[in-house]
JSON list of C-alpha atoms and ligand atoms in Angstrom, two decimals:
[
{"chain": "L", "resi": 1, "resn": "UNK", "atom": "CA", "xyz": [66.98, -3.21, 31.30]},
{"chain": "L", "resi": 2, "resn": "UNK", "atom": "CA", "xyz": [63.56, -1.59, 31.37]},
{"chain": "L", "resi": 3, "resn": "UNK", "atom": "CA", "xyz": [61.15, -1.95, 28.51]},
{"chain": "L", "resi": 4, "resn": "UNK", "atom": "CA", "xyz": [57.68, -0.78, 27.71]},
{"chain": "L", "resi": 5, "resn": "UNK", "atom": "CA", "xyz": [55.38, -1.87, 24.92]},
{"chain": "L", "resi": 6, "resn": "UNK", "atom": "CA", "xyz": [52.31, -0.48, 23.28]},
{"chain": "L", "resi": 7, "resn": "UNK", "atom": "CA", "xyz": [49.77, -3.10, 22.26]},
{"chain": "L", "resi": 8, "resn": "UNK", "atom": "CA", "xyz": [49.73, -4.36, 18.68]},
{"chain": "L", "resi": 9, "resn": "UNK", "atom": "CA", "xyz": [46.53, -4.12, 16.69]},
{"chain": "L", "resi": 10, "resn": "UNK", "atom": "CA", "xyz": [46.54, -7.25, 14.52]},
{"chain": "L", "resi": 11, "resn": "UNK", "atom": "CA", "xyz": [43.95, -7.17, 11.75]},
{"chain": "L", "resi": 12, "resn": "UNK", "atom": "CA", "xyz": [43.21, -10.53, 10.13]},
{"chain": "L", "resi": 13, "resn": "UNK", "atom": "CA", "xyz": [41.03, -10.44, 7.06]},
{"chain": "L", "resi": 14, "resn": "UNK", "atom": "CA", "xyz": [40.25, -12.48, 3.96]},
{"chain": "L", "resi": 15, "resn": "UNK", "atom": "CA", "xyz": [37.34, -14.20, 2.26]},
{"chain": "L", "resi": 16, "resn": "UNK", "atom": "CA", "xyz": [34.93, -16.29, 4.25]},
{"chain": "L", "resi": 17, "resn": "UNK", "atom": "CA", "xyz": [36.24, -19.86, 4.47]},
{"chain": "L", "resi": 18, "resn": "UNK", "atom": "CA", "xyz": [39.93, -18.95, 4.00]},
{"chain": "L", "resi": 19, "resn": "UNK", "atom": "CA", "xyz": [40.71, -20.13, 7.53]},
{"chain": "L", "resi": 20, "resn": "UNK", "atom": "CA", "xyz": [40.85, -16.87, 9.51]},
{"chain": "L", "resi": 21, "resn": "UNK", "atom": "CA", "xyz": [38.94, -18.26, 12.48]},
{"chain": "L", "resi": 22, "resn": "UNK", "atom": "CA", "xyz": [41.10, -21.39, 12.58]},
{"chain": "L", "resi": 23, "resn": "UNK", "atom": "CA", "xyz": [44.35, -19.38, 12.59]},
{"chain": "L", "resi": 24, "resn": "UNK", "atom": "CA", "xyz": [42.98, -16.84, 15.08]},
{"chain": "L", "resi": 25, "resn": "UNK", "atom": "CA", "xyz": [42.01, -19.58, 17.52]},
{"chain": "L", "resi": 26, "resn": "UNK", "atom": "CA", "xyz": [45.46, -21.14, 17.30]},
{"chain": "L", "resi": 27, "resn": "UNK", "atom": "CA", "xyz": [47.17, -17.83, 17.91]},
{"chain": "L", "resi": 28, "resn": "UNK", "atom": "CA", "xyz": [44.95, -17.03, 20.90]},
{"chain": "L", "resi": 29, "resn": "UNK", "atom": "CA", "xyz": [45.66, -20.47, 22.40]},
{"chain": "L", "resi": 30, "resn": "UNK", "atom": "CA", "xyz": [49.39, -20.15, 21.87]},
{"chain": "L", "resi": 31, "resn": "UNK", "atom": "CA", "xyz": [50.11, -16.53, 22.70]},
{"chain": "L", "resi": 32, "resn": "UNK", "atom": "CA", "xyz": [48.56, -15.12, 25.88]},
{"chain": "L", "resi": 33, "resn": "UNK", "atom": "CA", "xyz": [49.68, -11.59, 24.98]},
{"chain": "L", "resi": 34, "resn": "UNK", "atom": "CA", "xyz": [46.76, -11.49, 22.51]},
{"chain": "L", "resi": 35, "resn": "UNK", "atom": "CA", "xyz": [43.13, -10.93, 23.29]},
{"chain": "L", "resi": 36, "resn": "UNK", "atom": "CA", "xyz": [40.30, -11.17, 20.80]},
{"chain": "L", "resi": 37, "resn": "UNK", "atom": "CA", "xyz": [38.13, -8.17, 20.02]},
{"chain": "L", "resi": 38, "resn": "UNK", "atom": "CA", "xyz": [34.61, -9.57, 20.23]},
{"chain": "L", "resi": 39, "resn": "UNK", "atom": "CA", "xyz": [32.53, -7.88, 17.53]},
{"chain": "L", "resi": 40, "resn": "UNK", "atom": "CA", "xyz": [28.84, -7.13, 17.59]},
{"chain": "L", "resi": 41, "resn": "UNK", "atom": "CA", "xyz": [26.68, -8.63, 14.87]},
{"chain": "L", "resi": 42, "resn": "UNK", "atom": "CA", "xyz": [23.04, -8.70, 13.87]},
{"chain": "L", "resi": 43, "resn": "UNK", "atom": "CA", "xyz": [23.32, -12.16, 12.30]},
{"chain": "L", "resi": 44, "resn": "UNK", "atom": "CA", "xyz": [21.90, -15.21, 14.01]},
{"chain": "L", "resi": 45, "resn": "UNK", "atom": "CA", "xyz": [24.06, -17.23, 16.38]},
{"chain": "L", "resi": 46, "resn": "UNK", "atom": "CA", "xyz": [25.31, -20.54, 14.99]},
{"chain": "L", "resi": 47, "resn": "UNK", "atom": "CA", "xyz": [24.90, -23.70, 17.07]},
{"chain": "L", "resi": 48, "resn": "UNK", "atom": "CA", "xyz": [28.60, -23.92, 17.98]},
{"chain": "L", "resi": 49, "resn": "UNK", "atom": "CA", "xyz": [28.93, -20.24, 18.90]},
{"chain": "L", "resi": 50, "resn": "UNK", "atom": "CA", "xyz": [28.99, -18.78, 22.39]},
{"chain": "L", "resi": 51, "resn": "UNK", "atom": "CA", "xyz": [27.45, -15.40, 23.18]},
{"chain": "L", "resi": 52, "resn": "UNK", "atom": "CA", "xyz": [30.09, -12.80, 24.15]},
{"chain": "L", "resi": 53, "resn": "UNK", "atom": "CA", "xyz": [32.92, -15.19, 23.18]},
{"chain": "L", "resi": 54, "resn": "UNK", "atom": "CA", "xyz": [32.54, -15.36, 19.40]},
{"chain": "L", "resi": 55, "resn": "UNK", "atom": "CA", "xyz": [30.26, -12.31, 19.03]},
{"chain": "L", "resi": 56, "resn": "UNK", "atom": "CA", "xyz": [27.94, -10.06, 20.95]},
{"chain": "L", "resi": 57, "resn": "UNK", "atom": "CA", "xyz": [24.71, -10.98, 19.17]},
{"chain": "L", "resi": 58, "resn": "UNK", "atom": "CA", "xyz": [22.46, -7.92, 19.13]},
{"chain": "L", "resi": 59, "resn": "UNK", "atom": "CA", "xyz": [19.25, -6.65, 17.52]},
{"chain": "L", "resi": 60, "resn": "UNK", "atom": "CA", "xyz": [19.05, -4.14, 14.68]},
{"chain": "L", "resi": 61, "resn": "UNK", "atom": "CA", "xyz": [17.77, -1.54, 17.17]},
{"chain": "L", "resi": 62, "resn": "UNK", "atom": "CA", "xyz": [20.71, -2.12, 19.53]},
{"chain": "L", "resi": 63, "resn": "UNK", "atom": "CA", "xyz": [23.09, -1.82, 16.58]},
{"chain": "L", "resi": 64, "resn": "UNK", "atom": "CA", "xyz": [21.50, 1.50, 15.57]},
{"chain": "L", "resi": 65, "resn": "UNK", "atom": "CA", "xyz": [21.95, 2.77, 19.11]},
{"chain": "L", "resi": 66, "resn": "UNK", "atom": "CA", "xyz": [25.67, 1.90, 19.07]},
{"chain": "L", "resi": 67, "resn": "UNK", "atom": "CA", "xyz": [26.03, 3.72, 15.75]},
{"chain": "L", "resi": 68, "resn": "UNK", "atom": "CA", "xyz": [24.37, 6.78, 17.27]},
{"chain": "L", "resi": 69, "resn": "UNK", "atom": "CA", "xyz": [26.73, 6.65, 20.25]},
{"chain": "L", "resi": 70, "resn": "UNK", "atom": "CA", "xyz": [29.77, 6.53, 17.92]},
{"chain": "L", "resi": 71, "resn": "UNK", "atom": "CA", "xyz": [30.81, 3.31, 19.68]},
{"chain": "L", "resi": 72, "resn": "UNK", "atom": "CA", "xyz": [32.46, 1.69, 16.64]},
{"chain": "L", "resi": 73, "resn": "UNK", "atom": "CA", "xyz": [36.07, 1.75, 15.51]},
{"chain": "L", "resi": 74, "resn": "UNK", "atom": "CA", "xyz": [34.68, 0.35, 12.25]},
{"chain": "L", "resi": 75, "resn": "UNK", "atom": "CA", "xyz": [31.47, -1.22, 11.07]},
{"chain": "L", "resi": 76, "resn": "UNK", "atom": "CA", "xyz": [30.24, -2.80, 7.84]},
{"chain": "L", "resi": 77, "resn": "UNK", "atom": "CA", "xyz": [27.46, -4.76, 6.20]},
{"chain": "L", "resi": 78, "resn": "UNK", "atom": "CA", "xyz": [28.92, -8.13, 5.28]},
{"chain": "L", "resi": 79, "resn": "UNK", "atom": "CA", "xyz": [27.07, -10.84, 3.35]},
{"chain": "L", "resi": 80, "resn": "UNK", "atom": "CA", "xyz": [23.76, -9.21, 4.26]},
{"chain": "L", "resi": 81, "resn": "UNK", "atom": "CA", "xyz": [24.35, -8.75, 8.01]},
{"chain": "L", "resi": 82, "resn": "UNK", "atom": "CA", "xyz": [25.80, -5.92, 10.08]},
{"chain": "L", "resi": 83, "resn": "UNK", "atom": "CA", "xyz": [29.06, -6.28, 12.03]},
{"chain": "L", "resi": 84, "resn": "UNK", "atom": "CA", "xyz": [31.10, -3.82, 14.05]},
{"chain": "L", "resi": 85, "resn": "UNK", "atom": "CA", "xyz": [34.25, -3.50, 16.16]},
{"chain": "L", "resi": 86, "resn": "UNK", "atom": "CA", "xyz": [33.64, -1.67, 19.43]},
{"chain": "L", "resi": 87, "resn": "UNK", "atom": "CA", "xyz": [36.23, 0.93, 20.44]},
{"chain": "L", "resi": 88, "resn": "UNK", "atom": "CA", "xyz": [35.81, -0.36, 23.98]},
{"chain": "L", "resi": 89, "resn": "UNK", "atom": "CA", "xyz": [37.21, -3.77, 22.92]},
{"chain": "L", "resi": 90, "resn": "UNK", "atom": "CA", "xyz": [40.38, -2.22, 21.53]},
{"chain": "L", "resi": 91, "resn": "UNK", "atom": "CA", "xyz": [41.86, 0.99, 22.88]},
{"chain": "L", "resi": 92, "resn": "UNK", "atom": "CA", "xyz": [42.01, 0.49, 26.65]},
{"chain": "L", "resi": 93, "resn": "UNK", "atom": "CA", "xyz": [43.68, -2.88, 26.18]},
{"chain": "L", "resi": 94, "resn": "UNK", "atom": "CA", "xyz": [46.26, -1.51, 23.77]},
{"chain": "L", "resi": 95, "resn": "UNK", "atom": "CA", "xyz": [47.08, 1.28, 26.21]},
{"chain": "L", "resi": 96, "resn": "UNK", "atom": "CA", "xyz": [47.77, -1.40, 28.82]},
{"chain": "L", "resi": 97, "resn": "UNK", "atom": "CA", "xyz": [50.25, -3.03, 26.41]},
{"chain": "L", "resi": 98, "resn": "UNK", "atom": "CA", "xyz": [47.96, -5.89, 25.42]},
{"chain": "L", "resi": 99, "resn": "UNK", "atom": "CA", "xyz": [47.89, -7.08, 21.82]},
{"chain": "L", "resi": 100, "resn": "UNK", "atom": "CA", "xyz": [44.43, -7.03, 20.26]},
{"chain": "L", "resi": 101, "resn": "UNK", "atom": "CA", "xyz": [43.31, -9.26, 17.42]},
{"chain": "L", "resi": 102, "resn": "UNK", "atom": "CA", "xyz": [40.54, -8.34, 14.99]},
{"chain": "L", "resi": 103, "resn": "UNK", "atom": "CA", "xyz": [38.94, -10.87, 12.61]},
{"chain": "L", "resi": 104, "resn": "UNK", "atom": "CA", "xyz": [37.05, -8.55, 10.29]},
{"chain": "L", "resi": 105, "resn": "UNK", "atom": "CA", "xyz": [35.99, -8.29, 6.65]},
{"chain": "L", "resi": 106, "resn": "UNK", "atom": "CA", "xyz": [38.03, -6.35, 4.05]},
{"chain": "L", "resi": 107, "resn": "UNK", "atom": "CA", "xyz": [35.77, -3.24, 4.21]},
{"chain": "L", "resi": 108, "resn": "UNK", "atom": "CA", "xyz": [36.31, -3.00, 7.97]},
{"chain": "L", "resi": 109, "resn": "UNK", "atom": "CA", "xyz": [40.02, -3.78, 7.58]},
{"chain": "L", "resi": 110, "resn": "UNK", "atom": "CA", "xyz": [40.33, -0.86, 5.17]},
{"chain": "L", "resi": 111, "resn": "UNK", "atom": "CA", "xyz": [38.79, 1.52, 7.71]},
{"chain": "L", "resi": 112, "resn": "UNK", "atom": "CA", "xyz": [41.08, 0.29, 10.48]},
{"chain": "L", "resi": 113, "resn": "UNK", "atom": "CA", "xyz": [44.17, 0.58, 8.24]},
{"chain": "L", "resi": 114, "resn": "UNK", "atom": "CA", "xyz": [43.21, 4.20, 7.52]},
{"chain": "L", "resi": 115, "resn": "UNK", "atom": "CA", "xyz": [42.45, 5.11, 11.13]},
{"chain": "L", "resi": 116, "resn": "UNK", "atom": "CA", "xyz": [45.33, 3.14, 12.68]},
{"chain": "L", "resi": 117, "resn": "UNK", "atom": "CA", "xyz": [48.18, 3.10, 10.16]},
{"chain": "L", "resi": 118, "resn": "UNK", "atom": "CA", "xyz": [50.51, 1.23, 12.50]},
{"chain": "L", "resi": 119, "resn": "UNK", "atom": "CA", "xyz": [48.15, -1.75, 12.72]},
{"chain": "L", "resi": 120, "resn": "UNK", "atom": "CA", "xyz": [49.51, -5.05, 11.43]},
{"chain": "L", "resi": 121, "resn": "UNK", "atom": "CA", "xyz": [47.26, -6.15, 8.59]},
{"chain": "L", "resi": 122, "resn": "UNK", "atom": "CA", "xyz": [47.30, -9.75, 7.36]},
{"chain": "L", "resi": 123, "resn": "UNK", "atom": "CA", "xyz": [45.20, -11.11, 4.51]},
{"chain": "L", "resi": 124, "resn": "UNK", "atom": "CA", "xyz": [44.51, -14.84, 4.47]},
{"chain": "L", "resi": 125, "resn": "UNK", "atom": "CA", "xyz": [44.08, -16.52, 1.07]},
{"chain": "L", "resi": 126, "resn": "UNK", "atom": "CA", "xyz": [42.82, -20.00, 0.25]},
{"chain": "L", "resi": 127, "resn": "UNK", "atom": "CA", "xyz": [45.00, -21.98, -2.18]},
{"chain": "L", "resi": 128, "resn": "UNK", "atom": "CA", "xyz": [42.20, -21.87, -4.81]},
{"chain": "L", "resi": 129, "resn": "UNK", "atom": "CA", "xyz": [38.56, -20.89, -5.29]},
{"chain": "L", "resi": 130, "resn": "UNK", "atom": "CA", "xyz": [37.76, -24.61, -5.51]},
{"chain": "L", "resi": 131, "resn": "UNK", "atom": "CA", "xyz": [39.27, -25.15, -2.05]},
{"chain": "L", "resi": 132, "resn": "UNK", "atom": "CA", "xyz": [37.33, -22.19, -0.70]},
{"chain": "L", "resi": 133, "resn": "UNK", "atom": "CA", "xyz": [34.08, -23.75, -1.92]},
{"chain": "L", "resi": 134, "resn": "UNK", "atom": "CA", "xyz": [34.94, -27.14, -0.41]},
{"chain": "L", "resi": 135, "resn": "UNK", "atom": "CA", "xyz": [35.85, -25.51, 2.93]},
{"chain": "L", "resi": 136, "resn": "UNK", "atom": "CA", "xyz": [32.62, -23.55, 3.15]},
{"chain": "L", "resi": 137, "resn": "UNK", "atom": "CA", "xyz": [30.58, -26.66, 2.35]},
{"chain": "L", "resi": 138, "resn": "UNK", "atom": "CA", "xyz": [32.60, -28.81, 4.78]},
{"chain": "L", "resi": 139, "resn": "UNK", "atom": "CA", "xyz": [32.22, -26.24, 7.56]},
{"chain": "L", "resi": 140, "resn": "UNK", "atom": "CA", "xyz": [28.50, -26.60, 6.98]},
{"chain": "L", "resi": 141, "resn": "UNK", "atom": "CA", "xyz": [27.50, -23.52, 8.98]},
{"chain": "L", "resi": 142, "resn": "UNK", "atom": "CA", "xyz": [25.63, -21.70, 6.19]},
{"chain": "L", "resi": 143, "resn": "UNK", "atom": "CA", "xyz": [22.81, -22.61, 3.83]},
{"chain": "L", "resi": 144, "resn": "UNK", "atom": "CA", "xyz": [23.80, -23.21, 0.17]},
{"chain": "L", "resi": 145, "resn": "UNK", "atom": "CA", "xyz": [22.55, -19.77, -0.97]},
{"chain": "L", "resi": 146, "resn": "UNK", "atom": "CA", "xyz": [24.54, -18.07, 1.82]},
{"chain": "L", "resi": 147, "resn": "UNK", "atom": "CA", "xyz": [27.65, -20.05, 0.76]},
{"chain": "L", "resi": 148, "resn": "UNK", "atom": "CA", "xyz": [27.13, -18.91, -2.82]},
{"chain": "L", "resi": 149, "resn": "UNK", "atom": "CA", "xyz": [26.88, -15.30, -1.67]},
{"chain": "L", "resi": 150, "resn": "UNK", "atom": "CA", "xyz": [30.19, -15.63, 0.22]},
{"chain": "L", "resi": 151, "resn": "UNK", "atom": "CA", "xyz": [31.88, -17.26, -2.80]},
{"chain": "L", "resi": 152, "resn": "UNK", "atom": "CA", "xyz": [30.61, -14.48, -5.07]},
{"chain": "L", "resi": 153, "resn": "UNK", "atom": "CA", "xyz": [32.07, -11.85, -2.73]},
{"chain": "L", "resi": 154, "resn": "UNK", "atom": "CA", "xyz": [35.45, -13.64, -2.50]},
{"chain": "L", "resi": 155, "resn": "UNK", "atom": "CA", "xyz": [36.79, -12.52, -5.90]},
{"chain": "L", "resi": 156, "resn": "UNK", "atom": "CA", "xyz": [36.26, -8.83, -5.16]},
{"chain": "L", "resi": 157, "resn": "UNK", "atom": "CA", "xyz": [37.82, -9.22, -1.71]},
{"chain": "L", "resi": 158, "resn": "UNK", "atom": "CA", "xyz": [40.88, -11.05, -3.07]},
{"chain": "L", "resi": 159, "resn": "UNK", "atom": "CA", "xyz": [41.35, -8.35, -5.74]},
{"chain": "L", "resi": 160, "resn": "UNK", "atom": "CA", "xyz": [42.15, -5.92, -2.88]},
{"chain": "L", "resi": 161, "resn": "UNK", "atom": "CA", "xyz": [44.82, -8.04, -1.20]},
{"chain": "L", "resi": 162, "resn": "UNK", "atom": "CA", "xyz": [47.67, -5.66, -2.04]},
{"chain": "L", "resi": 163, "resn": "UNK", "atom": "CA", "xyz": [46.33, -3.16, 0.53]},
{"chain": "L", "resi": 164, "resn": "UNK", "atom": "CA", "xyz": [47.61, -5.44, 3.33]},
{"chain": "L", "resi": 165, "resn": "UNK", "atom": "CA", "xyz": [51.06, -5.47, 4.87]},
{"chain": "L", "resi": 166, "resn": "UNK", "atom": "CA", "xyz": [51.26, -9.29, 4.80]},
{"chain": "L", "resi": 167, "resn": "UNK", "atom": "CA", "xyz": [49.72, -12.11, 2.77]},
{"chain": "L", "resi": 168, "resn": "UNK", "atom": "CA", "xyz": [49.42, -15.74, 3.84]},
{"chain": "L", "resi": 169, "resn": "UNK", "atom": "CA", "xyz": [48.17, -18.57, 1.63]},
{"chain": "L", "resi": 170, "resn": "UNK", "atom": "CA", "xyz": [46.49, -21.02, 3.99]},
{"chain": "L", "resi": 171, "resn": "UNK", "atom": "CA", "xyz": [47.09, -24.31, 2.17]},
{"chain": "L", "resi": 172, "resn": "UNK", "atom": "CA", "xyz": [49.06, -26.29, 4.72]},
{"chain": "L", "resi": 173, "resn": "UNK", "atom": "CA", "xyz": [47.64, -25.10, 8.05]},
{"chain": "L", "resi": 174, "resn": "UNK", "atom": "CA", "xyz": [50.86, -25.66, 10.03]},
{"chain": "L", "resi": 175, "resn": "UNK", "atom": "CA", "xyz": [52.88, -23.67, 7.51]},
{"chain": "L", "resi": 176, "resn": "UNK", "atom": "CA", "xyz": [50.31, -20.86, 7.46]},
{"chain": "L", "resi": 177, "resn": "UNK", "atom": "CA", "xyz": [50.39, -20.71, 11.24]},
{"chain": "L", "resi": 178, "resn": "UNK", "atom": "CA", "xyz": [54.20, -20.64, 11.24]},
{"chain": "L", "resi": 179, "resn": "UNK", "atom": "CA", "xyz": [54.07, -17.70, 8.85]},
{"chain": "L", "resi": 180, "resn": "UNK", "atom": "CA", "xyz": [51.56, -15.86, 11.03]},
{"chain": "L", "resi": 181, "resn": "UNK", "atom": "CA", "xyz": [53.72, -16.54, 14.11]},
{"chain": "L", "resi": 182, "resn": "UNK", "atom": "CA", "xyz": [56.78, -15.17, 12.30]},
{"chain": "L", "resi": 183, "resn": "UNK", "atom": "CA", "xyz": [54.92, -11.96, 11.43]},
{"chain": "L", "resi": 184, "resn": "UNK", "atom": "CA", "xyz": [53.79, -11.57, 15.04]},
{"chain": "L", "resi": 185, "resn": "UNK", "atom": "CA", "xyz": [57.28, -12.25, 16.40]},
{"chain": "L", "resi": 186, "resn": "UNK", "atom": "CA", "xyz": [58.85, -9.64, 14.14]},
{"chain": "L", "resi": 187, "resn": "UNK", "atom": "CA", "xyz": [56.13, -7.05, 14.70]},
{"chain": "L", "resi": 188, "resn": "UNK", "atom": "CA", "xyz": [56.52, -7.30, 18.49]},
{"chain": "L", "resi": 189, "resn": "UNK", "atom": "CA", "xyz": [60.00, -5.80, 17.97]},
{"chain": "L", "resi": 190, "resn": "UNK", "atom": "CA", "xyz": [58.77, -3.02, 15.66]},
{"chain": "L", "resi": 191, "resn": "UNK", "atom": "CA", "xyz": [60.00, 0.34, 16.98]},
{"chain": "L", "resi": 192, "resn": "UNK", "atom": "CA", "xyz": [56.49, 1.82, 16.72]},
{"chain": "L", "resi": 193, "resn": "UNK", "atom": "CA", "xyz": [55.46, -0.30, 19.72]},
{"chain": "L", "resi": 194, "resn": "UNK", "atom": "CA", "xyz": [58.62, -1.53, 21.45]},
{"chain": "L", "resi": 195, "resn": "UNK", "atom": "CA", "xyz": [60.54, 0.84, 23.73]},
{"chain": "L", "resi": 196, "resn": "UNK", "atom": "CA", "xyz": [63.56, -0.70, 25.44]},
{"chain": "L", "resi": 197, "resn": "UNK", "atom": "CA", "xyz": [65.57, 1.45, 27.84]},
{"chain": "L", "resi": 198, "resn": "UNK", "atom": "CA", "xyz": [69.09, 0.13, 28.16]},
{"chain": "L", "resi": 199, "resn": "UNK", "atom": "CA", "xyz": [71.20, 0.65, 31.25]},
{"chain": "L", "resi": 200, "resn": "UNK", "atom": "CA", "xyz": [74.21, 2.99, 31.60]},
{"chain": "P", "resi": 1, "resn": "ADP", "atom": "P1", "xyz": [36.99, -18.23, 8.05]},
{"chain": "P", "resi": 1, "resn": "ADP", "atom": "O1", "xyz": [37.07, -17.88, 9.50]},
{"chain": "P", "resi": 1, "resn": "ADP", "atom": "O2", "xyz": [38.02, -17.54, 7.22]},
{"chain": "P", "resi": 1, "resn": "ADP", "atom": "O3", "xyz": [35.60, -18.09, 7.47]},
{"chain": "P", "resi": 1, "resn": "ADP", "atom": "P2", "xyz": [37.40, -20.99, 9.01]},
{"chain": "P", "resi": 1, "resn": "ADP", "atom": "O4", "xyz": [38.57, -20.83, 9.93]},
{"chain": "P", "resi": 1, "resn": "ADP", "atom": "O5", "xyz": [36.04, -21.16, 9.61]},
{"chain": "P", "resi": 1, "resn": "ADP", "atom": "O6", "xyz": [37.37, -19.80, 7.92]},
{"chain": "P", "resi": 1, "resn": "ADP", "atom": "O7", "xyz": [37.73, -22.21, 8.06]},
{"chain": "P", "resi": 1, "resn": "ADP", "atom": "C1", "xyz": [36.77, -22.69, 7.10]},
{"chain": "P", "resi": 1, "resn": "ADP", "atom": "C2", "xyz": [36.84, -24.22, 7.06]},
{"chain": "P", "resi": 1, "resn": "ADP", "atom": "O8", "xyz": [38.08, -24.62, 6.48]},
{"chain": "P", "resi": 1, "resn": "ADP", "atom": "C3", "xyz": [36.76, -24.86, 8.44]},
{"chain": "P", "resi": 1, "resn": "ADP", "atom": "O9", "xyz": [35.97, -26.02, 8.36]},
{"chain": "P", "resi": 1, "resn": "ADP", "atom": "C4", "xyz": [38.24, -25.18, 8.77]},
{"chain": "P", "resi": 1, "resn": "ADP", "atom": "O10", "xyz": [38.34, -26.29, 9.63]},
{"chain": "P", "resi": 1, "resn": "ADP", "atom": "C5", "xyz": [38.81, -25.47, 7.38]},
{"chain": "P", "resi": 1, "resn": "ADP", "atom": "N1", "xyz": [40.24, -25.14, 7.22]},
{"chain": "P", "resi": 1, "resn": "ADP", "atom": "C6", "xyz": [40.91, -24.09, 7.76]},
{"chain": "P", "resi": 1, "resn": "ADP", "atom": "N2", "xyz": [42.20, -24.10, 7.35]},
{"chain": "P", "resi": 1, "resn": "ADP", "atom": "C7", "xyz": [42.35, -25.18, 6.54]},
{"chain": "P", "resi": 1, "resn": "ADP", "atom": "C8", "xyz": [43.45, -25.73, 5.81]},
{"chain": "P", "resi": 1, "resn": "ADP", "atom": "N3", "xyz": [44.67, -25.19, 5.83]},
{"chain": "P", "resi": 1, "resn": "ADP", "atom": "N4", "xyz": [43.23, -26.84, 5.08]},
{"chain": "P", "resi": 1, "resn": "ADP", "atom": "C9", "xyz": [42.00, -27.41, 5.05]},
{"chain": "P", "resi": 1, "resn": "ADP", "atom": "N5", "xyz": [40.92, -26.96, 5.72]},
{"chain": "P", "resi": 1, "resn": "ADP", "atom": "C10", "xyz": [41.09, -25.84, 6.46]},
{"chain": "P", "resi": 2, "resn": "5GP", "atom": "P1", "xyz": [30.86, -14.81, 9.98]},
{"chain": "P", "resi": 2, "resn": "5GP", "atom": "O1", "xyz": [29.41, -14.43, 9.80]},
{"chain": "P", "resi": 2, "resn": "5GP", "atom": "O2", "xyz": [31.25, -15.97, 9.11]},
{"chain": "P", "resi": 2, "resn": "5GP", "atom": "O3", "xyz": [31.26, -14.98, 11.41]},
{"chain": "P", "resi": 2, "resn": "5GP", "atom": "O4", "xyz": [31.71, -13.57, 9.47]},
{"chain": "P", "resi": 2, "resn": "5GP", "atom": "C1", "xyz": [31.49, -13.05, 8.20]},
{"chain": "P", "resi": 2, "resn": "5GP", "atom": "C2", "xyz": [32.52, -11.98, 7.91]},
{"chain": "P", "resi": 2, "resn": "5GP", "atom": "O5", "xyz": [32.33, -10.88, 8.80]},
{"chain": "P", "resi": 2, "resn": "5GP", "atom": "C3", "xyz": [33.97, -12.45, 8.10]},
{"chain": "P", "resi": 2, "resn": "5GP", "atom": "O6", "xyz": [34.72, -11.98, 7.00]},
{"chain": "P", "resi": 2, "resn": "5GP", "atom": "C4", "xyz": [34.39, -11.77, 9.38]},
{"chain": "P", "resi": 2, "resn": "5GP", "atom": "O7", "xyz": [35.78, -11.50, 9.37]},
{"chain": "P", "resi": 2, "resn": "5GP", "atom": "C5", "xyz": [33.59, -10.48, 9.28]},
{"chain": "P", "resi": 2, "resn": "5GP", "atom": "N1", "xyz": [33.46, -9.78, 10.56]},
{"chain": "P", "resi": 2, "resn": "5GP", "atom": "C6", "xyz": [33.32, -10.30, 11.81]},
{"chain": "P", "resi": 2, "resn": "5GP", "atom": "N2", "xyz": [33.27, -9.33, 12.73]},
{"chain": "P", "resi": 2, "resn": "5GP", "atom": "C7", "xyz": [33.39, -8.16, 12.05]},
{"chain": "P", "resi": 2, "resn": "5GP", "atom": "C8", "xyz": [33.44, -6.78, 12.44]},
{"chain": "P", "resi": 2, "resn": "5GP", "atom": "O8", "xyz": [33.35, -6.41, 13.61]},
{"chain": "P", "resi": 2, "resn": "5GP", "atom": "N3", "xyz": [33.57, -5.87, 11.45]},
{"chain": "P", "resi": 2, "resn": "5GP", "atom": "C9", "xyz": [33.67, -6.20, 10.15]},
{"chain": "P", "resi": 2, "resn": "5GP", "atom": "N4", "xyz": [33.83, -5.23, 9.26]},
{"chain": "P", "resi": 2, "resn": "5GP", "atom": "N5", "xyz": [33.64, -7.48, 9.73]},
{"chain": "P", "resi": 2, "resn": "5GP", "atom": "C10", "xyz": [33.50, -8.44, 10.68]}
]
């Protein structure tokens, strides 16, 4: 039996602190068919972050240049900083049959869902707003006013969750990861991207 596959574009979105990064890291460690689309951002690098692994950290001028060159699949201002997905991180890999994972905000996810309707969109929810607050404080990567800004944005983002194909409440991490794995397993067999050729 011969089979060919087109790459899956998996879009993970949700409010800051919901656990997107945690789930994304697990999936990348477990499933080598996925690669991560490294976004560009104008925000400052955090201590634990690695250049060109977590983000391409660039200046405002460099960002403007990329905009001019039409280099973005999508781009958005998020919590006061600019972020964008480069086309070059996505399309060539998908053509080669590789699955590509995007961790992007709901504005960017909306653009990708419009441009690439066969993408697999997954929205990650925290079990409660109280948990979201605790997680952002525990992560301790932003200043209190930045955390407040992210919490203020969360309600508007969550109000749009019905735009996504799948929803996961990340309360128990193992359960949430099982649910994400089940979505991925099923979507690999979706006839939009899976082309088996059976023998005579
Ligand atoms: P996001 O990428 O959505 O901003 P993170 O993956 O950075 O969120 O998670 C925010 C914080 O919450 C991190 O400190 C992470 O370890 C923690 N976290 C993630 N999932 C859970 C969970 N199911 N239960 C408790 N804490 C979690
Ligand atoms: P953080 O600054 O915490 O890494 O990310 C803040 C938000 O920006 C998160 O919701 C994250 O998903 C989103 N984000 C990261 N990269 C991109 C991107 O390329 N495009 C868009 N639209 N959002 C992004």
